[in-house]
Short mmCIF file of C-alpha atoms and ligand atoms in Angstrom, two decimals:
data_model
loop_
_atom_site.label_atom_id
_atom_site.label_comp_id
_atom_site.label_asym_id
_atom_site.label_seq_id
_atom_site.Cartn_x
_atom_site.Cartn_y
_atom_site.Cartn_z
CA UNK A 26 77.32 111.22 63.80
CA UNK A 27 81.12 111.72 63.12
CA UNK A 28 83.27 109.13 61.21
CA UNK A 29 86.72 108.99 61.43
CA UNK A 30 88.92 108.25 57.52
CA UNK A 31 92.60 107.16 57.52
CA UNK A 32 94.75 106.26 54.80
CA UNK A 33 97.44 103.93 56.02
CA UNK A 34 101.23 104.07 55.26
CA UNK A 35 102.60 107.47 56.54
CA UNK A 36 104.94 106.69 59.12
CA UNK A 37 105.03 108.91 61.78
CA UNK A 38 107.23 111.25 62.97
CA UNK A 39 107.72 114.26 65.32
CA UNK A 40 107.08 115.67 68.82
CA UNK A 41 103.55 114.99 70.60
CA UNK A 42 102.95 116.78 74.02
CA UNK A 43 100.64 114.37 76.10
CA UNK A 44 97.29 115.24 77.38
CA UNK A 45 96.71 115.34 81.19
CA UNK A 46 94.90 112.18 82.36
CA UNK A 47 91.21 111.31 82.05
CA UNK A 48 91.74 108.99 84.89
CA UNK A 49 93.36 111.33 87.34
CA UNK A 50 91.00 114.20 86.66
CA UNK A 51 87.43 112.68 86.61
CA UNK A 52 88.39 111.19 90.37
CA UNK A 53 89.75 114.69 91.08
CA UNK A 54 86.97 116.87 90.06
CA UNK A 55 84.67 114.69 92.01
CA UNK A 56 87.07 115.31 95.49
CA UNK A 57 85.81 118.92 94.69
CA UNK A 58 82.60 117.87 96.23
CA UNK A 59 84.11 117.83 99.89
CA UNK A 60 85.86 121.03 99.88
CA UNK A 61 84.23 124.60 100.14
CA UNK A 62 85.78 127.19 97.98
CA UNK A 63 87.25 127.36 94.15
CA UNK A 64 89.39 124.60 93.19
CA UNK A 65 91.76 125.51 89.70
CA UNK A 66 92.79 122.36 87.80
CA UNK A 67 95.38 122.94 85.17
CA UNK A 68 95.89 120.94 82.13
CA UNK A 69 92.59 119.33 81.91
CA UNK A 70 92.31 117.46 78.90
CA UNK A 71 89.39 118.51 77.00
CA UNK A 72 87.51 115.10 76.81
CA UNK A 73 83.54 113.80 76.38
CA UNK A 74 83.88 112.52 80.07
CA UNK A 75 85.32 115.62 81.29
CA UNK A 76 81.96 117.19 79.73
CA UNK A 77 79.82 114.80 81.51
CA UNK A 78 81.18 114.77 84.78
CA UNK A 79 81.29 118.65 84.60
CA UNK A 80 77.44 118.14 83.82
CA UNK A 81 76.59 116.08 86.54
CA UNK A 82 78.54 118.85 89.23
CA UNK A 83 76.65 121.54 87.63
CA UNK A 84 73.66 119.45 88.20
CA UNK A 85 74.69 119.07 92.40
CA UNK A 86 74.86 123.36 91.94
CA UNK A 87 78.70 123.03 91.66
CA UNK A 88 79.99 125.97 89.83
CA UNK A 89 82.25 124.83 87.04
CA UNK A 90 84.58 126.95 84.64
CA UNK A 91 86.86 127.07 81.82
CA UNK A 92 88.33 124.68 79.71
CA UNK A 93 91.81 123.13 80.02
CA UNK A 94 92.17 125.26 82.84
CA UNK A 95 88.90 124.64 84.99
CA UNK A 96 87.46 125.88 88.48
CA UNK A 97 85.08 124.31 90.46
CA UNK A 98 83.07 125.21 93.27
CA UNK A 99 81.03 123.17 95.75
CA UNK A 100 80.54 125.64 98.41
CA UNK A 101 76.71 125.44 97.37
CA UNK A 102 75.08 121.78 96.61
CA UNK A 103 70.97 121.59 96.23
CA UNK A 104 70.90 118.59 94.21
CA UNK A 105 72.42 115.07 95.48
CA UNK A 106 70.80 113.23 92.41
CA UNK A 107 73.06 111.33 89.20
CA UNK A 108 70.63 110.53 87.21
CA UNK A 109 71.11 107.67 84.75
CA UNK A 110 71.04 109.88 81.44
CA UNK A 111 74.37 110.82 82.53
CA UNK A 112 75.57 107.93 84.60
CA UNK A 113 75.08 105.60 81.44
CA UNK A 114 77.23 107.33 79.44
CA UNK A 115 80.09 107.34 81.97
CA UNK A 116 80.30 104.67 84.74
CA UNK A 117 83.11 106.72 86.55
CA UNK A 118 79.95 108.70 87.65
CA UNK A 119 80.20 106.69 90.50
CA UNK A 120 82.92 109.06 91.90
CA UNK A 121 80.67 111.44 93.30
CA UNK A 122 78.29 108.86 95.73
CA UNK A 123 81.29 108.68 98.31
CA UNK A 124 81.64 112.59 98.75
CA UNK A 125 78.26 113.57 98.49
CA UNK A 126 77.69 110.94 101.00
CA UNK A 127 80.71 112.14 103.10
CA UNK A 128 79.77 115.40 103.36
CA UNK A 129 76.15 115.14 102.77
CA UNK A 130 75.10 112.50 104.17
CA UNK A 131 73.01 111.50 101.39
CA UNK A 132 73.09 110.67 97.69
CA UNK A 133 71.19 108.86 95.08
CA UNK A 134 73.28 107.57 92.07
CA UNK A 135 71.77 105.44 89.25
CA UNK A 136 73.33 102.19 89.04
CA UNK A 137 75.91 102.62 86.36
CA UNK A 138 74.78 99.34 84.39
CA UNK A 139 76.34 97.09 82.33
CA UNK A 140 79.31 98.09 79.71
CA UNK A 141 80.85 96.52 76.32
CA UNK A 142 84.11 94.93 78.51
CA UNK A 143 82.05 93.81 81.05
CA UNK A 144 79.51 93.52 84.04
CA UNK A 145 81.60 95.93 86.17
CA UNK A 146 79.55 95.79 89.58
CA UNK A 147 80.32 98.32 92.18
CA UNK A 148 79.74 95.71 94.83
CA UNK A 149 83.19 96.80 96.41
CA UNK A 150 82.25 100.43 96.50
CA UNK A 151 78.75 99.33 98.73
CA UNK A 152 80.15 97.21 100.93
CA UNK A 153 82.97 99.61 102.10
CA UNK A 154 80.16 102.47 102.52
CA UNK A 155 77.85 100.19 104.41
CA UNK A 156 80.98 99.44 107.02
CA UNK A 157 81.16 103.05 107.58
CA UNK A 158 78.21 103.32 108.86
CA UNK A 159 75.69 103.99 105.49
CA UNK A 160 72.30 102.65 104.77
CA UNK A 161 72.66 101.77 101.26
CA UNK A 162 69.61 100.63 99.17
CA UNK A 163 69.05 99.60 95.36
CA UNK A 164 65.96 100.40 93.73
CA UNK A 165 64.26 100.95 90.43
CA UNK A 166 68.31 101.12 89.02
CA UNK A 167 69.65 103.53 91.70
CA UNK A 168 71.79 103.51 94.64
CA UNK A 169 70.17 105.10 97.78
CA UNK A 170 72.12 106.31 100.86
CA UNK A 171 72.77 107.86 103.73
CA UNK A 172 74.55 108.66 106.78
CA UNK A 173 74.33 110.76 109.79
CA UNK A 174 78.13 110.83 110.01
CA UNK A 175 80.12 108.13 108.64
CA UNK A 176 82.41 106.20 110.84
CA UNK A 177 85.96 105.11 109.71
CA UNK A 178 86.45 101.45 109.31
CA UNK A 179 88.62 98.70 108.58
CA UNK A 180 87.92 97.47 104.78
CA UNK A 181 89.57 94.82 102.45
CA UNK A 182 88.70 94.58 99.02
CA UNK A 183 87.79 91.62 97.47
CA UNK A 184 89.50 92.85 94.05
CA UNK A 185 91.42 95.45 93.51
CA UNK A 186 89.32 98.11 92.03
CA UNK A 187 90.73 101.91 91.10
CA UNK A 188 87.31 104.19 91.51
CA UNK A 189 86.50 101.93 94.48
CA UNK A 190 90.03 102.83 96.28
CA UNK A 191 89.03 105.86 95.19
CA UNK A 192 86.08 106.63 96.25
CA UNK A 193 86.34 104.92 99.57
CA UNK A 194 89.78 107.51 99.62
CA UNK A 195 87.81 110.60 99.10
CA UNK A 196 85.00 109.10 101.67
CA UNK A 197 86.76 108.14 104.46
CA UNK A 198 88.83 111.87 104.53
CA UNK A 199 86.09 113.59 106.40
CA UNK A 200 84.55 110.65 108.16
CA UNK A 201 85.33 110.39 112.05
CA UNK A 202 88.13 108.39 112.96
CA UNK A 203 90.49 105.87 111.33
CA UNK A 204 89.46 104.33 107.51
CA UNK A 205 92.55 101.38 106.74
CA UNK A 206 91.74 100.18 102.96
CA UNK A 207 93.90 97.16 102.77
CA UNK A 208 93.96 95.24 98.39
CA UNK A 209 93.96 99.04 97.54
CA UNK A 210 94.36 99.45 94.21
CA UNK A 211 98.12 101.08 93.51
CA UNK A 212 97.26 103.06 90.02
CA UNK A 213 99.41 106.25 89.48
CA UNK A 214 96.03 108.00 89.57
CA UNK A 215 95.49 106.94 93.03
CA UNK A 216 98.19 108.20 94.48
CA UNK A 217 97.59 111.98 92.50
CA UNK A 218 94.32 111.92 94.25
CA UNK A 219 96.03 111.11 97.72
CA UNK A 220 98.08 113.96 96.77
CA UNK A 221 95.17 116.24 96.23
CA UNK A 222 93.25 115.31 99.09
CA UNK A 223 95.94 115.77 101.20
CA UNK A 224 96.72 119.36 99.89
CA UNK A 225 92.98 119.82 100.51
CA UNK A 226 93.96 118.56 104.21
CA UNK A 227 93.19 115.23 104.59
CA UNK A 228 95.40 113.01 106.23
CA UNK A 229 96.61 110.26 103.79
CA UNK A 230 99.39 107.71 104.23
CA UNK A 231 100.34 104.80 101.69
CA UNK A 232 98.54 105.42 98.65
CA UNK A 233 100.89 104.18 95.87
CA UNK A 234 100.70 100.45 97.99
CA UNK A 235 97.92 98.37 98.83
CA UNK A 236 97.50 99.37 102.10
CA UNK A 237 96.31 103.00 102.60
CA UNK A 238 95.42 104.94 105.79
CA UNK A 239 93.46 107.72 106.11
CA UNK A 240 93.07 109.46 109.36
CA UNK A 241 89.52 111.33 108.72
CA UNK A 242 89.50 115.55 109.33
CA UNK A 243 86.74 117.89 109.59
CA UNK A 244 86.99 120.07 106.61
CA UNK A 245 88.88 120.39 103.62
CA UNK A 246 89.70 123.20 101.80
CA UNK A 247 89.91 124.31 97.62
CA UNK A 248 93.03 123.79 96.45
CA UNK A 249 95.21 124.55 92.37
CA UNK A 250 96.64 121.77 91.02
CA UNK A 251 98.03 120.66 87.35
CA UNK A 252 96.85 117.09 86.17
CA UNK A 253 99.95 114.52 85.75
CA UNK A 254 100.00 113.69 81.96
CA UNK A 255 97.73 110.88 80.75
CA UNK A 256 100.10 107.64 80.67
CA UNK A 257 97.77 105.51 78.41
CA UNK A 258 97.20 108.51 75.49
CA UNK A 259 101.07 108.15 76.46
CA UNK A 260 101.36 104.49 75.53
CA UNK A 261 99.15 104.76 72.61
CA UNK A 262 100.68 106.92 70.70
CA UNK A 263 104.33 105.38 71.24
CA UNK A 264 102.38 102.09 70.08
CA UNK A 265 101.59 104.58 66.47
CA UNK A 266 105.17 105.21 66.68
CA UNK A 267 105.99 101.34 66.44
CA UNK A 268 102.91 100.11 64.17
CA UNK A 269 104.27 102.83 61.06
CA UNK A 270 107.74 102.33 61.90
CA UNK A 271 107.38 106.03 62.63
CA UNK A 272 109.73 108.25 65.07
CA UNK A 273 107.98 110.12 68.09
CA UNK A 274 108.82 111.71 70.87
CA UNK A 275 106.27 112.18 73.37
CA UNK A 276 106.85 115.40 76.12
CA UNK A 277 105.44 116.17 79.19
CA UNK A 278 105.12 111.96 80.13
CA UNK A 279 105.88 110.07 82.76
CA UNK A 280 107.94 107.04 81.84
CA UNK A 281 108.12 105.70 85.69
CA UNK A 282 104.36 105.16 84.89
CA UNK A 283 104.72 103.02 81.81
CA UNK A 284 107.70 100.24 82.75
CA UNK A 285 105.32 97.51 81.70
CA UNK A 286 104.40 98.49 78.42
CA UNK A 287 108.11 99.81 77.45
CA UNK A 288 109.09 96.50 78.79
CA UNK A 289 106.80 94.76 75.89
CA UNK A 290 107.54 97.13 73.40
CA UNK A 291 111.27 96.77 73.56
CA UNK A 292 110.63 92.65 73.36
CA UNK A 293 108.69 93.65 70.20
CA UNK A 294 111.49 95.16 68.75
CA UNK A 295 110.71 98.49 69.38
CA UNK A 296 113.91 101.32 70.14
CA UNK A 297 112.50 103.19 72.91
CA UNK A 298 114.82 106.36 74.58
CA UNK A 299 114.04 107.59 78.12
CA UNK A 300 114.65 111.05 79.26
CA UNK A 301 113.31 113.26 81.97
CA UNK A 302 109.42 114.01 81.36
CA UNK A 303 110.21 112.54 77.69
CA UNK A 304 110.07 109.17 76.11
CA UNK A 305 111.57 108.55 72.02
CA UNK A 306 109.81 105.73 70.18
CA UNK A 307 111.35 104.19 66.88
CA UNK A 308 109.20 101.96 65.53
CA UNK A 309 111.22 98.68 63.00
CA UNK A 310 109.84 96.96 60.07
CA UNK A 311 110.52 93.21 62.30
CA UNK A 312 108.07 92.67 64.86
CA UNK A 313 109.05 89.82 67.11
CA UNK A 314 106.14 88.28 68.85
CA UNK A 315 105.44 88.11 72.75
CA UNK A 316 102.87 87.23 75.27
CA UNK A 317 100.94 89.62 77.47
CA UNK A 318 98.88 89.54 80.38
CA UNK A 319 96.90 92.32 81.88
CA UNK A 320 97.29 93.02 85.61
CA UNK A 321 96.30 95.75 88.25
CA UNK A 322 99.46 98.80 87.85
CA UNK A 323 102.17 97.91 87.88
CA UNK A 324 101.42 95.00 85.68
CA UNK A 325 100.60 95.57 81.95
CA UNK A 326 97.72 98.00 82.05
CA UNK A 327 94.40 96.53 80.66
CA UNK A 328 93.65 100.03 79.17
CA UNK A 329 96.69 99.09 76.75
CA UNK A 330 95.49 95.53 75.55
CA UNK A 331 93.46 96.73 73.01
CA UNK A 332 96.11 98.72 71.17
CA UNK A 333 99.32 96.07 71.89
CA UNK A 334 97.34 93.49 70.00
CA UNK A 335 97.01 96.18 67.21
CA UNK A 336 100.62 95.96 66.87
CA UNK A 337 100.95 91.88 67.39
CA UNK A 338 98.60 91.33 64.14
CA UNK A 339 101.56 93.00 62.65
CA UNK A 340 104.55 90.85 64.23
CA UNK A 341 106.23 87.58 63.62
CA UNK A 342 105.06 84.46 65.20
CA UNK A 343 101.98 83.49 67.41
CA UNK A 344 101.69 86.35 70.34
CA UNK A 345 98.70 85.13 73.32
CA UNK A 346 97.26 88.15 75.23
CA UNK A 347 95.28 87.02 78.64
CA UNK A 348 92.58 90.00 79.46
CA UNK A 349 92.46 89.40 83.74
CA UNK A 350 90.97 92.38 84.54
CA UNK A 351 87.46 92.31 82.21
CA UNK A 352 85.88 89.55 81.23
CA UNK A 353 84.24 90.87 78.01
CA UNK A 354 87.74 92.87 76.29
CA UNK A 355 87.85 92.05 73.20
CA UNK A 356 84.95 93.59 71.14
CA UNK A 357 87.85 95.22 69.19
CA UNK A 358 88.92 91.35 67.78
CA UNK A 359 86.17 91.23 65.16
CA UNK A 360 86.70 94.65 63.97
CA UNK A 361 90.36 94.07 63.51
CA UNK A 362 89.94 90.63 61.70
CA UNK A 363 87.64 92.61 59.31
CA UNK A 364 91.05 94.52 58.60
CA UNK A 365 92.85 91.16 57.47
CA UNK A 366 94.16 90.31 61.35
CA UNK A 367 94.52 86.54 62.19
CA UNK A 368 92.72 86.25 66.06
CA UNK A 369 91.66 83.35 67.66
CA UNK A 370 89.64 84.21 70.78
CA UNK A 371 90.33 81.29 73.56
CA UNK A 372 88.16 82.30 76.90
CA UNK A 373 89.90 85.10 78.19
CA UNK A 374 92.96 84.82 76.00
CA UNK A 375 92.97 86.09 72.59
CA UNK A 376 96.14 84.06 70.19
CA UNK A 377 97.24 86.42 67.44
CA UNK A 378 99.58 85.37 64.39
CA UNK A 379 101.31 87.50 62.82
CA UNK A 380 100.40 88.72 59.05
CA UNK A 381 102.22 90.66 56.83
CA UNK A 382 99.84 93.36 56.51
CA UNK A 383 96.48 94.87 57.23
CA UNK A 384 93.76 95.89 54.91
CA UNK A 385 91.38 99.14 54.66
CA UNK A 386 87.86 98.28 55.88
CA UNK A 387 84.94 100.29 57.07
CA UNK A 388 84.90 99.46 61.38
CA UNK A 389 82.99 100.47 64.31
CA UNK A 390 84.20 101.51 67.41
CA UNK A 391 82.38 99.87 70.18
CA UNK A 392 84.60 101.32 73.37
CA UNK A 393 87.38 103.72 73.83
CA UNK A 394 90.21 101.40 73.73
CA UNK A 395 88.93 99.27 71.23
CA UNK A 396 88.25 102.71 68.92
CA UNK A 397 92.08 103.65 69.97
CA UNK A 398 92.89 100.07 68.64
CA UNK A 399 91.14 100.34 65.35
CA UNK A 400 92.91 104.20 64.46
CA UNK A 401 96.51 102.29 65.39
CA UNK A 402 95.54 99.67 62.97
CA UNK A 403 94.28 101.45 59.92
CA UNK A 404 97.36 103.84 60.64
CA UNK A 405 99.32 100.79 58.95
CA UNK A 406 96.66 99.20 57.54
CA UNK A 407 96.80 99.33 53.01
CA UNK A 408 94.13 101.80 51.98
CA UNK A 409 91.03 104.64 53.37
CA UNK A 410 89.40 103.24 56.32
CA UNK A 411 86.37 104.24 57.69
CA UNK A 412 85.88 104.41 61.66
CA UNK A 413 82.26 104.86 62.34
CA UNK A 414 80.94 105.58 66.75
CA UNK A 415 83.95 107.79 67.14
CA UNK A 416 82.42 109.17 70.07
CA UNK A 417 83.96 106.50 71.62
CA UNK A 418 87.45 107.84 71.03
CA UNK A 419 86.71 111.38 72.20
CA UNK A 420 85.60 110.17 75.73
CA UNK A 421 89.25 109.73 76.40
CA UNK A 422 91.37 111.12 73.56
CA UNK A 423 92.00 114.80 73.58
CA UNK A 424 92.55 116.21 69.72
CA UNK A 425 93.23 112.86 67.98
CA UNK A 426 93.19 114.11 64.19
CA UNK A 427 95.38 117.32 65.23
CA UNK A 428 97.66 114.92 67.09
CA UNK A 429 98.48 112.82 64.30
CA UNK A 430 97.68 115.38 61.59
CA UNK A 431 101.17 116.89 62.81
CA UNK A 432 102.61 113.80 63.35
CA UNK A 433 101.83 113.00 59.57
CA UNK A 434 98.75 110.55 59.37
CA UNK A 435 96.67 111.23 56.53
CA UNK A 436 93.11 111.60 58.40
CA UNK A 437 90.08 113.43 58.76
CA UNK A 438 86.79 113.58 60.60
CA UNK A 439 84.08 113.67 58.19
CA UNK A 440 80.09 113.85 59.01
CA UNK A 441 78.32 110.45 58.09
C1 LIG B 521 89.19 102.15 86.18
O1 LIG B 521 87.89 101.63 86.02
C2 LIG B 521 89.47 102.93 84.93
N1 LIG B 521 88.52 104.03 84.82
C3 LIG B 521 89.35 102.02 83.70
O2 LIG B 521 89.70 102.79 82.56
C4 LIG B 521 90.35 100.89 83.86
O3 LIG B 521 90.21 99.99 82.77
C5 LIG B 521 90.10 100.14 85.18
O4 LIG B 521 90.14 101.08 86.29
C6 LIG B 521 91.13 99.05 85.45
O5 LIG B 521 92.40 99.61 85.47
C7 LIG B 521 88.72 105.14 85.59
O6 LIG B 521 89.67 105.23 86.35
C8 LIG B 521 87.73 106.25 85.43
P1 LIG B 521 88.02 98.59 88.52
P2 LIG B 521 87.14 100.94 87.28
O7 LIG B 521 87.02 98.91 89.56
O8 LIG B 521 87.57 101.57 88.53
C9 LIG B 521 85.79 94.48 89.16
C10 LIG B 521 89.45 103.60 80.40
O9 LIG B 521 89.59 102.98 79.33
N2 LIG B 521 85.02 95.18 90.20
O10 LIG B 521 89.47 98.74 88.84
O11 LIG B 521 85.69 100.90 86.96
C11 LIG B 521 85.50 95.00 87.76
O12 LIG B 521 84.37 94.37 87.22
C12 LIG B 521 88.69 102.97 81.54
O13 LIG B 521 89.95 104.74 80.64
C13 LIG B 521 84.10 94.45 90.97
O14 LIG B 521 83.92 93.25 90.78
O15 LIG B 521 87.71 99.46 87.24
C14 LIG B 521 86.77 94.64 87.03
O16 LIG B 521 86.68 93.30 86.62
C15 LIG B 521 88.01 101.68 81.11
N3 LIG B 521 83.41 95.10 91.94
C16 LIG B 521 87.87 94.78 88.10
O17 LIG B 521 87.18 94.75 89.36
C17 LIG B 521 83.57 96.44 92.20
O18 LIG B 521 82.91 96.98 93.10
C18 LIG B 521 88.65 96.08 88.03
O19 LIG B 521 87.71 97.13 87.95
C19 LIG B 521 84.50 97.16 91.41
C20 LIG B 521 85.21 96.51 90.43
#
C-alpha cells in the first residue's frame, strides 16, 4: 500500500496542463460496445478507473490498446458478464448494461453496491430499460436482462442522474424508434457523449438540456476522438492555487464548464483570469467566507465540495456547505478536523469557521474527493502529513505528485 507525504507551506506556482476527463471517457469507452470497428480515443487520462473499465471490455472480448492514446474494439463480444470483483471497485461499471443490452440483447451486471457518499441505487437506470421493452431481474447481487429488440420510449427521471442519462443515451441509439429522456441530466460529459454517439451515427438532439431525443439507427460505426479536459482535476488544482496563495495557470481547460466554482472562488477572494482554453488562479492570504450548495451542472458541482471546504477551514467567518446530491459526503470532515479544521456537521449541511491555520496529521483517504480534499489541505497545512488509501486519489487523478512536484509542493509517494 502507497502513502502519500506533504510538507505544507510552498505556495504554488506555474503552468499545469489538465488531464482529459474521467467522467467523459469511462461513459465513452463503454459507447464502444455498440459500434463494430476500432475506436482511437486521444488524451485519455491514465487513471485506476480507466484500468478497470478497460478490464471489464477485455473481459466482453473487446480489444483494448495503448495508453493515453487508446483503441478499442467491439467487433467481437463472447462474454456479457461484469462481475462484482470489478464492479465494486468502480460503480460507473454500470455503463456497459445499456449497450450490451442494446446490441446484445442481454447482459448480467453485478449490482454495484453501496459506496462511502452514499446508497447510490440505479433504480433510474432499471426502470428506463424495463420501458423499452427489457426483462430486468435482481438476483444473488446482479442485474439480469434482456431484450429481443428494445423499443424506444418515453422516460422521465425521477432525479437527475449523469450515468443514467447516459446510459439510457447510449441505449436508446440503436433501439427501434423514438427514446425522449425528459429530467436528463445536463453535465458537460453528457453532451461529449451525445457528440460521440452521434459521430458514431446516432441521431441525438438536446443533450446539454433536460430534454434529449434520440431517434434510434441500426448501426453505428468506430469513430477517433480527443477527450475534453477534466473540469474537476481543473477546479482542484485552481482550489491549490488559492489554499497556498500560490499562482497557476491551468491549459488545455474549459472555463465555460466551471462558472460555478469561479463564481465561489472569486467571493472567496480569489483573482481568477480567463482566457481561451486557459484559466490564471492567484490565490490571497484573506479568505472571506461564503455559503455553498451542491446542485446537478450547472450548479456548484458536488465533485468540488470536498475540496471548497478545504479552502473554507482556511477563511474568515462561518461558511455552511449543503451536500444535495449524496446523502453520506462528508467522510472527508473527520479527517480534516484531525488537521486542526473547525466543522460542525448539521444533517446534510456541514458549518465551517474559519481558523488561522491547519496542522500536519497522519489521514486516510476514504473516497476520491475526500483524498483530493485532504492533499489541498496538508498543501497549507504546518508540517509532514501522511495520506494513507491513496488509491483513492489515483482512481481519478492522473500524475498527482508530478503535477504538483513542478508546481512546487514538497511531496512524495512512499511505500507503507
Ligand atoms: C456521476 O455519478 C459521476 N460519476 C460522479 O462523480 C458524480 O458525483 C455524480 O455523477 C453527480 O454529479 C461518473 O460520471 C462516472 P448520479 P452517478 O446518478 O451517475 C441518485 C467522481 O467523484 N440516483 O448523477 O453515479 C444518486 O443516489 C464521481 O468522479 C438514484 O437515486 O451519479 C445520487 O443521490 C463520484 N437512482 C443522485 O441520484 C439512480 O438510478 C445523483 O447520482 C441513479 C442515481
Amino acid at each position: 500500500m502507497k502513502k502519500i507525504l506533504i510538507t505544507g507551506g510552498k505556495k504554488l506556482q506555474g503552468t499545469l496542463k489538465v488531464s482529459g476527463a474521467k467522467n467523459s471517457a469511462l461513459p465513452l469507452m463503454a459507447a464502444t460496445l455498440l459500434t463494430e470497428g476500432c475506436n482511437t480515443f486521444s488524451q485519455v487520462p491514465q487513471l485506476g478507473d480507466i484500468k478497470t473499465i478497460s478490464k471489464l471490455l477485455r473481459k466482453f472480448g473487446t480489444h483494448v490498446s495503448g495508453n493515453d492514446v487508446l483503441t478499442i474494439d467491439a467487433s467481437t463480444i463472447n462474454s456479457f458478464e461484469a462481475p462484482y470483483s470489478l464492479v465494486k471497485t468502480m460503480r460507473a461499471s454500470i455503463l456497459v448494461l445499456g449497450p450490451l443490452l442494446a446490441r446484445f440483447g442481454r447482459a448480467r451486471v453485478s449490482l454495484p453496491g453501496g459506496c462511502a457518499i452514499g446508497s447510490r441505487p440505479v433504480d433510474q437506470h432499471l426502470k428506463a430499460l424495463k420501458s423499452m421493452g427489457a426483462t430486468i431481474s435482481l438476483e444473488g447481487g446482479y442485474i439480469s436482462a434482456a431484450c429481443t429488440q428494445l423499443k424506444g420510449a418515453r422516460i422521465y427521471f425521477d432525479i437527475s442522474t449523469v450515468t443514467g442519462t447516459e446510459n439510457i443515451m447510449m441505449a436508446a441509439a440503436i433501439a427501434t424508434g423514438t427514446t425522449v429522456l425528459e429530467n436528463a441530466a445536463k453535465e458537460p460529459e453528457v453532451e461529449e457523449l451525445a457528440i460521440v454517439l452521434n459521430k458514431m451515427g446516432a441521431r441525438i438532439e438536446g443533450a446539454g438540456t433536460d430534454v434529449i431525443t434520440i431517434e434510434g439507427v441500426e448501426t453505428l460505426h468506430a469513430v477517433e476522438h480527443t477527450i475534453m479536459p477534466d473540469r474537476i482535476e481543473a477546479g482542484t488544482y485552481m482550489i491549490a492555487a488559492g489554499i497556498t496563495e500560490g499562482d497557476i495557470t491551468l491549459s488545455h481547460c474549459n472555463p465555460q464548464h466551471l462558472h460555478a466554482l469561479i463564481e465561489k472562488l472569486e467571493e472567496i477572494g480569489i483573482d481568477i483570469i480567463i482566457n481561451d482554453g486557459s484559466i490564471r488562479v492567484m490565490g490571497t492570504p484573506f479568505l472571506k467566507n461564503t455559503d455553498v450548495k451542491t446542485l446537478p451542472y450547472p450548479g456548484f458541482p458536488t465533485d468540488m465540495q470536498a475540496q471548497i471546504m478545504a479552502l473554507l477551514c482556511l477563511a474568515e467567518g462561518t461558511s455552511i456547505i449543503s451536500e444535495s446530491i449524496f446523502e453520506d459526503r462528508f467522510m472527508h470532515v473527520g479527517e480534516l478536523k484531525r488537521m486542526g479544521a473547525n466543522i460542525r456537521l448539521e444533517g446534510n449541511s456541514a458549518i465551517v469557521t474559519g481558523v488561522d491555520t491547519l496542522s500536519a496529521a497522519p489521514v486516510m483517504a476514504t473516497d476520491l474527493r475526500a483524498s483530493a480534499s485532504l492533499v489541498l489541505a496538508a498543501l497549507v497545512a504546518r508540517g509532514e502529513t501522511e495520506i494513507t488509501r491513496v488509491y483513492h486519489l489515483e482512481r481519478g487523478y492522473e500524475a498527482v505528485e508530478d503535477k504538483l512536484s513542478q508546481l512546487g509542493a514538497a511531496i512524495q509517494t512512499v511505500n507503507e
